[in-house]
Short mmCIF file of C-alpha atoms in Angstrom, two decimals:
data_model
loop_
_atom_site.label_atom_id
_atom_site.label_comp_id
_atom_site.label_asym_id
_atom_site.label_seq_id
_atom_site.Cartn_x
_atom_site.Cartn_y
_atom_site.Cartn_z
CA MET A 1 -2.70 16.49 -17.90
CA ARG A 2 -1.56 16.21 -14.47
CA THR A 3 -2.85 18.95 -12.16
CA VAL A 4 -1.04 18.23 -8.96
CA HIS A 5 0.52 21.54 -8.06
CA PHE A 6 4.35 21.55 -7.33
CA ALA A 7 5.48 23.95 -4.56
CA LEU A 8 8.01 26.18 -5.82
CA ALA A 9 9.74 26.38 -2.53
CA ALA A 10 8.96 23.46 -0.46
CA THR A 11 11.36 24.36 2.41
CA ALA A 12 10.10 27.88 2.57
CA ALA A 13 6.59 26.48 2.70
CA LEU A 14 7.47 24.27 5.60
CA GLY A 15 9.12 26.97 7.44
CA LEU A 16 6.05 29.19 7.05
CA ALA A 17 3.84 26.35 8.23
CA ALA A 18 6.03 25.87 11.25
CA CYS A 19 5.99 29.48 12.39
CA SER A 20 2.77 30.48 11.31
CA THR A 21 -0.26 31.41 13.71
CA THR A 22 -1.38 27.80 13.56
CA GLY A 23 1.03 26.95 16.37
CA PRO A 24 4.73 26.64 17.64
CA ALA A 25 7.53 25.30 15.68
CA ASN A 26 7.17 21.96 17.33
CA LYS A 27 3.67 21.56 15.96
CA LEU A 28 3.01 18.31 13.94
CA LEU A 29 1.36 18.99 10.49
CA THR A 30 -0.66 15.82 10.61
CA LEU A 31 -4.47 16.04 10.13
CA ASP A 32 -5.12 15.27 13.85
CA GLY A 33 -1.85 16.61 15.26
CA ASN A 34 -0.66 13.13 16.39
CA PRO A 35 2.57 11.48 15.34
CA PRO A 36 2.42 9.52 11.90
CA LEU A 37 1.43 6.02 11.98
CA VAL A 38 3.78 3.22 11.03
CA ILE A 39 1.83 0.90 8.93
CA ALA A 40 3.54 -2.50 8.26
CA HIS A 41 2.94 -3.20 4.61
CA ARG A 42 2.08 -6.86 4.37
CA GLY A 43 3.81 -7.27 7.82
CA ALA A 44 7.67 -7.02 8.13
CA SER A 45 7.90 -8.07 4.60
CA GLY A 46 11.36 -6.80 4.16
CA GLN A 47 12.41 -9.65 6.52
CA LEU A 48 9.80 -12.48 6.26
CA PRO A 49 7.65 -13.75 3.38
CA GLU A 50 4.79 -11.24 3.18
CA GLN A 51 1.26 -11.51 4.57
CA THR A 52 2.04 -14.43 6.78
CA LEU A 53 1.27 -14.52 10.52
CA GLU A 54 4.91 -14.62 11.14
CA ALA A 55 5.59 -11.46 9.06
CA TYR A 56 2.83 -9.71 11.18
CA ALA A 57 4.18 -11.02 14.45
CA ARG A 58 7.66 -9.56 13.37
CA ALA A 59 6.18 -6.19 12.52
CA VAL A 60 4.31 -6.07 15.91
CA GLU A 61 7.53 -7.08 17.74
CA LEU A 62 9.32 -4.19 15.84
CA GLY A 63 6.68 -1.75 17.13
CA ALA A 64 4.41 -1.15 14.06
CA ASP A 65 1.16 0.59 14.91
CA VAL A 66 -0.90 -1.16 12.14
CA ILE A 67 -0.46 -4.35 10.12
CA GLU A 68 -1.73 -4.21 6.50
CA MET A 69 -3.05 -6.90 4.25
CA ASP A 70 -4.65 -7.47 0.87
CA LEU A 71 -7.82 -9.75 0.55
CA VAL A 72 -8.46 -12.00 -2.35
CA SER A 73 -11.02 -14.85 -2.38
CA THR A 74 -10.69 -18.58 -2.62
CA LYS A 75 -12.84 -20.87 -4.83
CA ASP A 76 -14.97 -21.55 -1.89
CA GLY A 77 -15.36 -17.81 -1.01
CA VAL A 78 -12.94 -17.51 1.89
CA LEU A 79 -11.08 -14.24 2.08
CA ILE A 80 -7.28 -14.84 2.51
CA ALA A 81 -4.20 -12.49 2.70
CA ARG A 82 -2.37 -12.29 -0.76
CA HIS A 83 -1.43 -9.33 -2.69
CA ASP A 84 -2.48 -10.85 -6.02
CA PRO A 85 -4.99 -13.43 -7.25
CA ASN A 86 -1.99 -14.90 -9.12
CA LEU A 87 -0.57 -17.30 -6.45
CA ALA A 88 2.68 -17.77 -8.62
CA ILE A 89 3.75 -14.36 -7.33
CA SER A 90 3.96 -14.87 -3.57
CA THR A 91 3.62 -18.72 -2.99
CA ASP A 92 5.42 -21.91 -3.62
CA VAL A 93 2.31 -23.12 -5.80
CA ALA A 94 4.82 -24.02 -8.72
CA LYS A 95 6.58 -26.56 -6.51
CA HIS A 96 3.36 -28.49 -5.93
CA PRO A 97 2.92 -31.09 -8.73
CA ARG A 98 -0.62 -31.92 -7.82
CA PHE A 99 -1.52 -28.31 -9.00
CA ALA A 100 0.40 -28.22 -12.24
CA SER A 101 -2.76 -28.55 -14.32
CA ARG A 102 -4.43 -25.46 -12.98
CA LYS A 103 -1.72 -23.39 -14.59
CA LYS A 104 -3.26 -20.89 -17.04
CA THR A 105 -3.05 -17.68 -18.67
CA ILE A 106 -5.87 -15.05 -18.05
CA LYS A 107 -6.43 -11.32 -17.68
CA VAL A 108 -6.48 -9.68 -14.39
CA ASP A 109 -7.77 -6.06 -14.58
CA GLY A 110 -6.78 -6.08 -18.14
CA GLU A 111 -3.23 -7.33 -17.62
CA THR A 112 -2.34 -10.75 -19.20
CA GLN A 113 -0.99 -13.10 -16.40
CA THR A 114 0.16 -16.76 -16.24
CA GLY A 115 -0.01 -18.64 -13.19
CA TRP A 116 -2.20 -20.24 -10.59
CA PHE A 117 -5.08 -18.23 -9.39
CA SER A 118 -6.72 -18.23 -5.90
CA ASN A 119 -10.34 -18.48 -7.23
CA ASP A 120 -9.37 -21.86 -8.57
CA PHE A 121 -8.25 -23.28 -5.17
CA THR A 122 -10.37 -24.14 -2.02
CA LEU A 123 -9.02 -22.85 1.28
CA ALA A 124 -8.00 -26.47 2.15
CA GLU A 125 -5.74 -26.46 -0.93
CA ILE A 126 -4.42 -22.86 -0.14
CA LYS A 127 -3.31 -24.25 3.25
CA THR A 128 -1.07 -26.65 1.73
CA LEU A 129 1.04 -23.68 0.05
CA GLY A 130 3.82 -21.63 1.63
CA GLY A 131 4.48 -17.87 1.20
CA ILE A 132 7.73 -16.86 -0.41
CA SER A 133 9.62 -13.47 -0.61
CA THR A 134 8.79 -11.53 -3.65
CA ASP A 135 12.16 -9.62 -3.78
CA PRO A 136 15.30 -11.50 -4.69
CA GLU A 137 17.30 -8.98 -2.54
CA ARG A 138 15.41 -10.02 0.60
CA PRO A 139 15.98 -13.22 2.62
CA GLN A 140 14.85 -16.40 0.89
CA ASP A 141 15.60 -18.66 3.85
CA PHE A 142 11.94 -18.94 4.97
CA ASN A 143 10.38 -19.43 1.45
CA GLY A 144 7.51 -22.18 1.81
CA LYS A 145 7.70 -22.38 5.55
CA PHE A 146 4.89 -20.13 6.55
CA LYS A 147 1.26 -20.74 5.62
CA ILE A 148 -1.27 -18.31 4.15
CA PRO A 149 -3.79 -16.90 6.55
CA THR A 150 -7.41 -15.95 6.31
CA PHE A 151 -8.80 -12.62 7.08
CA GLN A 152 -10.58 -13.98 10.21
CA GLU A 153 -7.19 -15.47 11.39
CA ILE A 154 -5.53 -12.04 11.13
CA ILE A 155 -8.31 -10.39 13.04
CA ASP A 156 -7.99 -12.99 15.78
CA PHE A 157 -4.17 -12.44 15.66
CA ALA A 158 -4.40 -8.61 16.03
CA LYS A 159 -6.85 -8.90 18.88
CA ALA A 160 -4.52 -11.46 20.63
CA LYS A 161 -1.31 -9.41 20.01
CA SER A 162 -3.23 -6.35 21.30
CA LYS A 163 -4.00 -8.17 24.67
CA GLU A 164 -0.52 -9.62 24.87
CA THR A 165 1.39 -6.41 24.20
CA GLY A 166 -1.11 -4.02 26.01
CA ARG A 167 -1.16 -1.75 23.05
CA THR A 168 -3.77 -1.63 20.35
CA ILE A 169 -2.64 -3.29 17.05
CA ALA A 170 -4.75 -1.97 14.24
CA ILE A 171 -5.27 -3.76 10.90
CA TYR A 172 -5.52 -2.32 7.38
CA PRO A 173 -7.37 -4.71 5.02
CA GLU A 174 -7.73 -3.97 1.27
CA THR A 175 -10.32 -5.33 -1.00
CA LYS A 176 -7.92 -6.44 -3.88
CA ASN A 177 -9.13 -6.74 -7.48
CA PRO A 178 -12.77 -6.43 -6.29
CA THR A 179 -14.27 -6.13 -9.87
CA TYR A 180 -12.38 -9.26 -10.97
CA PHE A 181 -13.82 -11.30 -8.12
CA ARG A 182 -17.14 -9.79 -8.47
CA ASP A 183 -17.26 -10.84 -12.05
CA LEU A 184 -16.28 -14.38 -10.95
CA GLY A 185 -19.38 -14.50 -8.56
CA LEU A 186 -17.01 -14.29 -5.59
CA PRO A 187 -17.86 -10.58 -4.26
CA MET A 188 -15.81 -9.76 -1.10
CA GLU A 189 -17.48 -6.72 0.23
CA ASP A 190 -20.26 -8.32 2.23
CA LYS A 191 -17.86 -10.85 3.82
CA VAL A 192 -15.57 -8.03 4.83
CA ILE A 193 -18.36 -6.15 6.49
CA ALA A 194 -19.70 -9.39 8.32
CA ALA A 195 -16.18 -10.03 9.60
CA ILE A 196 -15.86 -6.47 10.93
CA ASN A 197 -19.22 -6.56 12.53
CA ALA A 198 -18.40 -9.89 14.12
CA ALA A 199 -15.16 -8.47 15.57
CA GLY A 200 -17.07 -5.61 17.17
CA TRP A 201 -15.05 -3.13 14.91
CA ASN A 202 -17.75 -1.42 12.95
CA SER A 203 -16.90 2.21 13.99
CA LYS A 204 -14.65 5.16 13.25
CA THR A 205 -12.75 4.63 16.31
CA ALA A 206 -12.20 0.75 15.96
CA PRO A 207 -8.54 -0.42 15.28
CA ILE A 208 -9.23 -0.85 11.55
CA TYR A 209 -8.86 0.96 8.30
CA VAL A 210 -10.31 -0.37 5.09
CA GLN A 211 -8.81 0.45 1.69
CA SER A 212 -9.37 -0.08 -1.86
CA PHE A 213 -8.09 1.17 -5.33
CA GLU A 214 -11.88 0.96 -6.64
CA PRO A 215 -14.17 3.64 -5.36
CA GLY A 216 -17.21 1.43 -6.04
CA SER A 217 -15.84 -1.01 -3.53
CA LEU A 218 -15.58 1.55 -0.77
CA LYS A 219 -18.95 3.21 -1.70
CA TYR A 220 -20.77 -0.13 -1.60
CA MET A 221 -19.49 -1.05 1.73
CA LYS A 222 -20.24 2.52 3.16
CA ALA A 223 -23.85 2.27 1.69
CA LYS A 224 -24.20 -1.19 3.14
CA GLY A 225 -23.41 0.09 6.75
CA LEU A 226 -19.78 -0.04 7.21
CA LYS A 227 -18.61 2.82 9.45
CA THR A 228 -14.99 2.18 9.84
CA ARG A 229 -12.32 4.62 8.39
CA LEU A 230 -12.14 4.19 4.57
CA ILE A 231 -9.18 4.99 2.44
CA GLN A 232 -9.05 5.62 -1.43
CA LEU A 233 -5.79 4.21 -2.87
CA ILE A 234 -4.19 6.20 -5.61
CA ASP A 235 -1.77 4.61 -8.08
CA GLY A 236 0.50 5.12 -10.82
CA ASP A 237 2.72 3.08 -13.11
CA GLY A 238 6.13 5.00 -13.05
CA ILE A 239 7.91 8.26 -13.38
CA ASP A 240 9.21 9.98 -16.56
CA MET A 241 12.87 10.37 -15.69
CA LYS A 242 13.05 13.43 -17.96
CA THR A 243 10.23 15.46 -16.49
CA GLY A 244 9.35 13.82 -12.98
CA ALA A 245 5.74 13.38 -14.31
CA MET A 246 3.75 10.24 -13.50
CA THR A 247 3.15 7.77 -16.15
CA TYR A 248 0.28 5.39 -16.56
CA ALA A 249 -0.15 1.77 -17.86
CA VAL A 250 -2.51 -1.22 -17.31
CA PRO A 251 -3.29 -2.23 -14.79
CA VAL A 252 -2.28 0.69 -12.50
CA ASP A 253 -3.63 3.54 -14.75
CA ARG A 254 -7.05 3.75 -13.35
CA PRO A 255 -9.59 1.92 -11.15
CA TYR A 256 -10.61 -1.22 -13.24
CA GLU A 257 -14.26 -0.44 -12.66
CA TRP A 258 -13.56 2.68 -14.71
CA THR A 259 -11.94 0.76 -17.45
CA LYS A 260 -14.93 -1.45 -17.66
CA ALA A 261 -17.25 1.57 -17.78
CA GLY A 262 -15.22 3.28 -20.51
CA ASP A 263 -14.07 6.03 -18.36
CA LYS A 264 -10.58 7.18 -19.76
CA ARG A 265 -9.47 9.21 -16.78
CA ASN A 266 -6.34 8.03 -14.91
CA PHE A 267 -5.72 8.14 -11.16
CA ASP A 268 -4.22 11.49 -11.30
CA VAL A 269 -7.80 13.10 -11.34
CA MET A 270 -8.10 11.92 -7.78
CA VAL A 271 -5.27 14.24 -6.46
CA THR A 272 -6.91 17.42 -7.80
CA PRO A 273 -8.83 19.61 -5.33
CA ALA A 274 -11.96 18.50 -7.08
CA GLY A 275 -11.04 14.88 -6.92
CA LEU A 276 -10.16 15.06 -3.23
CA ALA A 277 -13.63 16.79 -2.60
CA GLU A 278 -15.16 13.70 -4.36
CA ILE A 279 -13.32 11.24 -2.22
CA LYS A 280 -14.29 13.14 0.98
CA THR A 281 -17.85 12.20 0.12
CA TYR A 282 -17.17 8.45 0.69
CA ALA A 283 -13.80 8.03 2.45
CA ASP A 284 -11.83 9.44 5.35
CA GLY A 285 -8.41 9.29 3.80
CA ILE A 286 -6.14 8.79 0.70
CA GLY A 287 -3.35 6.36 0.21
CA PRO A 288 -1.32 7.76 -2.68
CA TRP A 289 1.83 6.27 -4.23
CA LYS A 290 4.49 8.48 -2.58
CA ARG A 291 5.62 9.79 -5.94
CA TYR A 292 2.42 12.02 -5.91
CA ILE A 293 4.00 13.76 -3.01
CA VAL A 294 7.66 13.77 -3.79
CA SER A 295 8.68 12.84 -7.38
CA ILE A 296 12.04 12.16 -8.84
CA LYS A 297 14.05 13.14 -11.80
CA GLY A 298 16.99 11.56 -13.55
CA SER A 299 19.98 12.84 -15.49
CA ILE A 300 19.41 12.59 -19.22
CA GLY A 301 22.29 11.91 -21.57
CA SER A 302 22.82 13.40 -25.02
CA ASP A 303 20.83 10.56 -26.59
CA GLY A 304 17.82 11.79 -24.56
CA LYS A 305 17.92 8.56 -22.32
CA PRO A 306 18.40 8.57 -18.65
CA LEU A 307 21.89 7.99 -17.28
CA ASP A 308 23.04 5.06 -15.21
CA VAL A 309 24.60 7.51 -12.63
CA ASN A 310 25.78 4.76 -10.17
CA LYS A 311 27.06 2.53 -12.98
CA ASP A 312 25.36 -0.45 -11.65
CA GLY A 313 23.98 -1.49 -15.12
CA LYS A 314 20.33 -0.42 -14.27
CA ILE A 315 18.19 2.50 -14.48
CA ASN A 316 16.21 2.96 -11.10
CA ASP A 317 15.56 5.46 -8.26
CA ALA A 318 19.16 5.49 -7.35
CA ASP A 319 20.09 7.25 -10.51
CA ALA A 320 17.61 9.92 -9.78
CA THR A 321 17.08 12.82 -7.25
CA SER A 322 14.09 14.09 -5.53
CA VAL A 323 12.15 17.27 -6.67
CA SER A 324 10.19 19.75 -4.73
CA PRO A 325 7.14 18.29 -3.04
CA THR A 326 3.75 18.61 -4.39
CA THR A 327 0.94 20.40 -2.33
CA LEU A 328 -1.07 17.07 -2.00
CA VAL A 329 -0.67 16.55 1.57
CA ALA A 330 -1.85 20.01 2.52
CA ASP A 331 -4.57 19.93 -0.25
CA ALA A 332 -5.89 16.63 1.36
CA HIS A 333 -5.72 17.99 4.70
CA LYS A 334 -7.83 21.02 3.73
CA ALA A 335 -10.29 18.66 2.41
CA GLY A 336 -10.35 16.86 5.66
CA LEU A 337 -8.60 13.77 4.44
CA PHE A 338 -5.63 12.05 6.03
CA VAL A 339 -2.75 10.98 3.90
CA HIS A 340 -0.92 7.48 4.14
CA PRO A 341 1.48 7.15 1.13
CA PHE A 342 2.96 3.92 -0.08
CA THR A 343 5.34 2.19 -0.11
CA PHE A 344 8.69 2.92 1.80
CA ARG A 345 11.47 0.41 1.38
CA ASN A 346 15.07 0.17 2.35
CA GLU A 347 16.69 -1.22 -0.78
CA SER A 348 19.12 1.25 -2.23
CA ARG A 349 17.71 0.80 -5.65
CA ARG A 350 14.40 2.23 -4.37
CA LEU A 351 15.86 5.37 -2.78
CA ALA A 352 16.54 8.47 -4.63
CA ALA A 353 20.41 9.47 -4.60
CA ASP A 354 19.88 12.47 -2.23
CA TYR A 355 18.79 9.99 0.51
CA ASN A 356 22.27 8.56 0.50
CA LYS A 357 21.17 5.00 0.61
CA ASP A 358 19.47 5.59 4.01
CA GLY A 359 15.67 5.21 4.09
CA ARG A 360 15.56 7.38 7.37
CA ASN A 361 16.30 10.24 5.21
CA GLU A 362 13.27 9.67 2.97
CA TYR A 363 10.91 9.20 5.87
CA ALA A 364 12.06 12.44 7.29
CA VAL A 365 11.03 14.48 4.15
CA TYR A 366 7.42 12.94 4.37
CA TYR A 367 7.09 13.25 8.16
CA LYS A 368 7.97 17.08 7.78
CA LEU A 369 5.36 17.48 5.15
CA GLY A 370 2.75 16.20 7.66
CA VAL A 371 1.78 12.85 6.27
CA ASP A 372 -0.56 11.02 8.65
CA GLY A 373 1.10 7.61 8.28
CA VAL A 374 3.42 5.57 6.07
CA PHE A 375 3.14 2.11 4.43
CA THR A 376 6.44 0.44 4.97
CA ASP A 377 8.06 -2.91 4.31
CA PHE A 378 10.59 -1.94 7.09
CA PRO A 379 8.67 -0.72 10.12
CA ASP A 380 11.71 -0.62 12.44
CA THR A 381 13.39 1.88 10.11
CA ALA A 382 10.17 4.06 9.82
CA ILE A 383 9.85 3.88 13.71
CA ALA A 384 13.49 5.02 14.02
CA ALA A 385 13.07 7.85 11.57
CA ARG A 386 9.89 8.89 13.33
CA ALA A 387 11.67 9.01 16.75
CA ASP A 388 14.33 11.18 15.21
CA TYR A 389 11.60 13.64 13.67
CA LEU A 390 9.72 13.80 16.96
CA LYS A 391 12.99 14.48 18.99
CA SER A 392 13.97 17.23 16.33
CA LEU A 393 10.66 18.90 17.42
CA GLY A 394 11.44 18.45 21.14
CA ARG A 395 8.64 15.93 21.59
#
């Protein structure tokens, strides 16, 4: 059973928060009282192939505060920036005949996948591949033109851009599928720590946030001396259009380490007060799927199925409307955890109908709730919405 508590009158709650004894009406509701961060999710991935230096450069150019990347391992143990071990998803590996024989079908975190996997390729081989856009609605002109960077190259990039721009560009690496790689004899945590130590960034104030969906990965790094800010990611599979409740399915039902251990709980236990208190023992913040904060509900037909409200032949977020926010942001702040929800995108199919096909309207809701940052594929939209929000507060 889900135990996220839905606010009965979200707008009233926001009004009370604004005029309470905690401060004036223009007070920000973030944990530290500062404006929310704009975190470029895999770079400016709405415009350029994700997790390439070019996508990160575009994000910096657009004004992002932070650039985010997922780390997977090569066969020779080098950490590279890819969202999935399966290279078929975000690279042009299928167009390289020399690698045709490496295509295979395996299980990754319990999910059967067919493709080419990073752990079967050396870094030198990875460097012959190009990144591609993972969304057909996004520009395809740059597919295959930009190479896959290593974690170290991104660290060097962020330092250089910080010096060049005169503003601190933070990075936000994720240990991706850590149990999968550990089982292959390619654990990544010690390498992450070593790279951070070498960068001189092993502190709470350093321009870096380290994230993972697996608590064990974060706990291990903390125990091994990692002192950076740590973030527990919290996933879900989808939304029941009838009820607005979270649904769960492999591989995003629970941390895979829980599945291996026979723990049948789903991610939703993490957003209860008890779950948040547990997270606080090893992390500094949470990165929940945004639907844990504001869910959606669709219109249901007489046959019990969701209606294609906009008549585009598909059922998606555009056929649904937002429901009242949960208390997750306030609950996390009460536990001393900051909140960075994911992922905000501009495509109309990913925006509830009440946002009127304008992503800025969605950001406004979350900013008013006090989120401490947002993961976004379109940092320019998030920045524009933040400016509007701050202006509305007279800041």
